[in-house]
Amino acid sequence: MDPTLVKFALSALFALLLSVGSAAALEQNCRFIQAKVDREACYTRQEEELAARRKPAPPTGESKTLESLRQMRQDDEAVYRSIHNICRGC
């Protein structure tokens, strides 16, 4: 086997193990905190980090346009309803 290929494979495996180990340690370290207040704070911090990672991508220009059209339709319907209530016999 080529020694360069073996070195590359070992370094990739080592990097993978480090990344998986740190993620697992981040999730499980709160269980071992003895003080309840500190443990709850740790869980809260983890939930915030997880929510930040799961945050959806910022809306694109097209979705902003669709959202503004939807909002304008809702506003128009509200105006039409209020006009209809005012001029029942018109």
XYZ file of N, CA, C and O in Angstrom:
360
model
N 0.829 -1.181 0.000
C 0.000 0.000 0.000
C 0.874 1.244 0.000
O 1.970 1.254 0.536
N 0.317 2.290 -0.522
C 1.009 3.566 -0.604
C 1.027 4.230 0.774
O -0.031 4.409 1.388
N 2.204 4.610 1.302
C 2.255 5.231 2.636
C 1.508 6.564 2.712
O 0.967 6.922 3.752
N 1.455 7.295 1.618
C 0.737 8.572 1.614
C -0.757 8.343 1.792
O -1.428 9.068 2.528
N -1.278 7.313 1.125
C -2.697 6.986 1.241
C -3.043 6.564 2.660
O -4.079 6.965 3.204
N -2.174 5.786 3.278
C -2.406 5.334 4.649
C -2.395 6.531 5.601
O -3.248 6.643 6.488
N -1.455 7.455 5.428
C -1.395 8.645 6.280
C -2.650 9.493 6.129
O -3.194 10.001 7.113
N -3.083 9.638 4.894
C -4.300 10.422 4.643
C -5.513 9.765 5.288
O -6.327 10.427 5.925
N -5.636 8.448 5.146
C -6.778 7.738 5.728
C -6.757 7.836 7.250
O -7.802 8.046 7.885
N -5.587 7.704 7.849
C -5.488 7.794 9.305
C -5.803 9.205 9.800
O -6.477 9.368 10.816
N -5.341 10.214 9.090
C -5.635 11.577 9.522
C -7.126 11.890 9.373
O -7.708 12.571 10.216
N -7.762 11.389 8.314
C -9.197 11.598 8.135
C -9.980 10.881 9.235
O -10.943 11.431 9.784
N -9.567 9.672 9.572
C -10.227 8.913 10.631
C -10.057 9.620 11.981
O -11.009 9.714 12.765
N -8.880 10.138 12.234
C -8.620 10.855 13.481
C -9.483 12.115 13.582
O -10.063 12.406 14.632
N -9.601 12.860 12.488
C -10.434 14.065 12.483
C -11.892 13.709 12.715
O -12.603 14.413 13.445
N -12.349 12.630 12.122
C -13.730 12.184 12.312
C -13.976 11.804 13.770
O -14.995 12.178 14.347
N -13.065 11.110 14.363
C -13.217 10.716 15.771
C -13.233 11.928 16.695
O -14.001 11.968 17.659
N -12.404 12.907 16.409
C -12.398 14.115 17.239
C -13.715 14.871 17.131
O -14.257 15.344 18.126
N -14.255 14.987 15.930
C -15.495 15.742 15.764
C -16.668 15.020 16.412
O -17.521 15.648 17.026
N -16.731 13.719 16.301
C -17.820 12.953 16.907
C -17.691 12.974 18.432
O -18.676 13.127 19.143
N -16.491 12.861 18.931
C -16.267 12.861 20.377
C -16.639 14.182 21.013
O -17.251 14.216 22.077
N -16.310 15.287 20.365
C -16.635 16.583 20.945
C -18.135 16.832 20.925
O -18.685 17.430 21.836
N -18.830 16.383 19.881
C -20.277 16.558 19.821
C -20.962 15.720 20.899
O -21.896 16.180 21.554
N -20.499 14.506 21.096
C -21.094 13.655 22.123
C -20.810 14.214 23.511
O -21.664 14.172 24.393
N -19.623 14.736 23.726
C -19.282 15.305 25.031
C -20.116 16.548 25.307
O -20.517 16.790 26.433
N -20.372 17.327 24.290
C -21.179 18.530 24.461
C -22.590 18.182 24.906
O -23.173 18.853 25.737
N -23.150 17.117 24.374
C -24.517 16.746 24.704
C -24.626 16.045 26.058
O -25.646 16.137 26.712
N -23.609 15.338 26.482
C -23.743 14.503 27.663
C -23.107 15.094 28.913
O -23.252 14.543 29.979
N -22.416 16.197 28.823
C -21.732 16.696 30.005
C -22.673 17.286 31.048
O -22.313 17.419 32.199
N -23.889 17.641 30.688
C -24.824 18.229 31.651
C -25.319 17.200 32.671
O -25.665 17.558 33.790
N -25.359 15.955 32.284
C -25.878 14.925 33.192
C -25.044 14.780 34.449
O -25.543 14.393 35.497
N -23.761 15.085 34.339
C -22.856 14.827 35.448
C -22.661 16.023 36.368
O -21.901 15.946 37.324
N -23.348 17.116 36.119
C -23.260 18.281 36.996
C -24.149 18.027 38.209
O -25.328 17.709 38.078
N -23.576 18.173 39.393
C -24.290 17.815 40.612
C -25.325 18.863 41.027
O -26.428 18.519 41.433
N -24.979 20.141 40.941
C -25.886 21.201 41.376
C -27.029 21.334 40.371
O -26.810 21.449 39.168
N -28.243 21.310 40.881
C -29.417 21.333 40.010
C -29.500 22.616 39.196
O -29.820 22.585 38.007
N -29.198 23.750 39.794
C -29.284 25.033 39.098
C -28.287 25.067 37.940
O -28.627 25.471 36.826
N -27.068 24.617 38.194
C -26.050 24.603 37.147
C -26.419 23.618 36.038
O -26.199 23.886 34.860
N -26.969 22.478 36.416
C -27.363 21.468 35.438
C -28.486 21.992 34.546
O -28.450 21.840 33.327
N -29.478 22.659 35.140
C -30.576 23.230 34.360
C -30.067 24.332 33.423
O -30.516 24.454 32.291
N -29.119 25.135 33.898
C -28.529 26.175 33.055
C -27.791 25.555 31.873
O -27.856 26.055 30.750
N -27.130 24.457 32.132
C -26.419 23.745 31.067
C -27.407 23.227 30.026
O -27.186 23.365 28.813
N -28.496 22.634 30.473
C -29.517 22.147 29.537
C -30.125 23.295 28.733
O -30.364 23.168 27.532
N -30.360 24.414 29.380
C -30.914 25.582 28.682
C -29.950 26.070 27.612
O -30.350 26.385 26.493
N -28.665 26.131 27.952
C -27.646 26.548 26.988
C -27.613 25.607 25.790
O -27.530 26.040 24.646
N -27.696 24.306 26.060
C -27.683 23.327 24.972
C -28.906 23.488 24.075
O -28.801 23.378 22.858
N -30.073 23.745 24.657
C -31.280 23.934 23.853
C -31.156 25.154 22.961
O -31.564 25.139 21.804
N -30.555 26.226 23.494
C -30.373 27.440 22.694
C -29.417 27.196 21.536
O -29.647 27.649 20.416
N -28.329 26.451 21.800
C -27.378 26.138 20.735
C -28.025 25.274 19.666
O -27.813 25.484 18.471
N -28.815 24.317 20.086
C -29.496 23.437 19.137
C -30.508 24.211 18.311
O -30.614 24.020 17.093
N -31.226 25.113 18.948
C -32.192 25.936 18.213
C -31.481 26.840 17.215
O -31.978 27.075 16.110
N -30.318 27.353 17.591
C -29.560 28.211 16.672
C -29.079 27.419 15.470
O -29.063 27.921 14.341
N -28.700 26.160 15.665
C -28.269 25.321 14.540
C -29.433 24.960 13.641
O -29.265 24.790 12.446
N -30.608 24.814 14.206
C -31.780 24.406 13.423
C -32.532 25.584 12.821
O -33.545 25.390 12.170
N -32.053 26.798 13.038
C -32.738 27.991 12.543
C -32.837 27.916 11.020
O -31.871 27.594 10.348
N -34.013 28.195 10.466
C -34.160 28.102 9.015
C -33.334 29.169 8.306
O -32.969 30.188 8.891
N -33.071 28.915 7.049
C -32.299 29.854 6.241
C -33.079 31.160 6.106
O -34.311 31.171 6.130
N -32.377 32.273 5.972
C -33.081 33.544 5.813
C -33.929 33.537 4.541
O -33.554 32.917 3.549
N -35.062 34.197 4.582
C -35.954 34.172 3.427
C -35.322 34.835 2.209
O -34.603 35.817 2.336
N -35.617 34.290 1.065
C -35.099 34.854 -0.177
C -36.011 35.973 -0.635
O -37.057 36.224 -0.061
N -35.637 36.653 -1.695
C -36.426 37.753 -2.216
C -37.797 37.297 -2.678
O -38.799 37.995 -2.510
N -37.861 36.102 -3.267
C -39.135 35.580 -3.770
C -40.097 35.291 -2.629
O -41.288 35.608 -2.702
N -39.609 34.700 -1.547
C -40.498 34.396 -0.428
C -40.953 35.676 0.269
O -42.056 35.737 0.792
N -40.101 36.708 0.275
C -40.518 37.992 0.852
C -41.656 38.581 0.044
O -42.605 39.142 0.595
N -41.569 38.458 -1.286
C -42.621 38.979 -2.156
C -43.926 38.239 -1.908
O -44.988 38.862 -1.802
N -43.857 36.919 -1.805
C -45.061 36.132 -1.553
C -45.665 36.477 -0.198
O -46.889 36.570 -0.062
N -44.813 36.692 0.789
C -45.302 37.050 2.117
C -45.980 38.416 2.086
O -47.026 38.611 2.698
N -45.400 39.362 1.358
C -46.013 40.695 1.294
C -47.345 40.641 0.540
O -48.299 41.331 0.910
N -47.438 39.817 -0.508
C -48.711 39.664 -1.221
C -49.782 39.055 -0.316
O -50.935 39.487 -0.323
N -49.397 38.063 0.460
C -50.342 37.427 1.377
C -50.833 38.445 2.401
O -52.028 38.519 2.706
N -49.920 39.261 2.915
C -50.293 40.273 3.901
C -51.225 41.312 3.278
O -52.202 41.727 3.906
N -50.962 41.715 2.041
C -51.832 42.697 1.382
C -53.224 42.128 1.156
O -54.223 42.831 1.322
N -53.330 40.850 0.804
C -54.642 40.219 0.617
C -55.422 40.195 1.924
O -56.635 40.448 1.932
N -54.728 39.893 3.021
C -55.404 39.890 4.317
C -55.891 41.291 4.671
O -57.006 41.458 5.171
N -55.080 42.297 4.398
C -55.482 43.677 4.675
C -56.683 44.079 3.820
O -57.616 44.721 4.313
N -56.663 43.697 2.540
C -57.785 44.013 1.646
C -59.082 43.366 2.135
O -60.139 43.991 2.138
N -58.973 42.098 2.549
C -60.167 41.412 3.037
C -60.718 42.102 4.282
O -61.933 42.233 4.442
N -59.841 42.560 5.156
C -60.288 43.257 6.368
C -60.984 44.564 6.003
O -62.033 44.908 6.578
N -60.462 45.299 5.014
C -61.090 46.552 4.588
C -62.449 46.273 3.952
O -63.433 46.964 4.239
N -62.520 45.264 3.094
C -63.794 44.924 2.446
C -64.850 44.533 3.476
O -66.013 44.896 3.364
N -64.444 43.773 4.492
C -65.392 43.395 5.541
C -65.889 44.618 6.299
O -67.078 44.736 6.608
N -64.989 45.533 6.599
C -65.415 46.713 7.351
C -66.313 47.609 6.498
O -67.271 48.186 7.001
N -66.029 47.733 5.206
C -66.891 48.527 4.317
C -68.248 47.866 4.195
O -69.301 48.545 4.203
N -68.295 46.571 4.069
C -69.559 45.847 3.942
C -70.399 46.048 5.192
O -71.626 46.190 5.098
N -69.797 46.108 6.349
C -70.525 46.323 7.593
C -71.070 47.747 7.691
O -72.103 47.970 8.303
N -70.389 48.698 7.100
C -70.834 50.092 7.165
C -71.988 50.332 6.190
O -73.003 50.925 6.540
N -71.865 49.891 4.970
C -72.848 50.193 3.909
C -73.686 48.958 3.584
O -73.598 48.407 2.496
N -74.496 48.536 4.489
C -75.317 47.363 4.214
C -76.385 47.640 3.152
O -76.726 46.785 2.354
N -76.887 48.828 3.088
C -77.967 49.117 2.138
C -77.477 49.847 0.899
O -78.264 50.246 0.066
N -76.211 50.037 0.727
C -75.671 50.791 -0.409
C -75.768 50.025 -1.700
O -75.610 48.897 -1.829
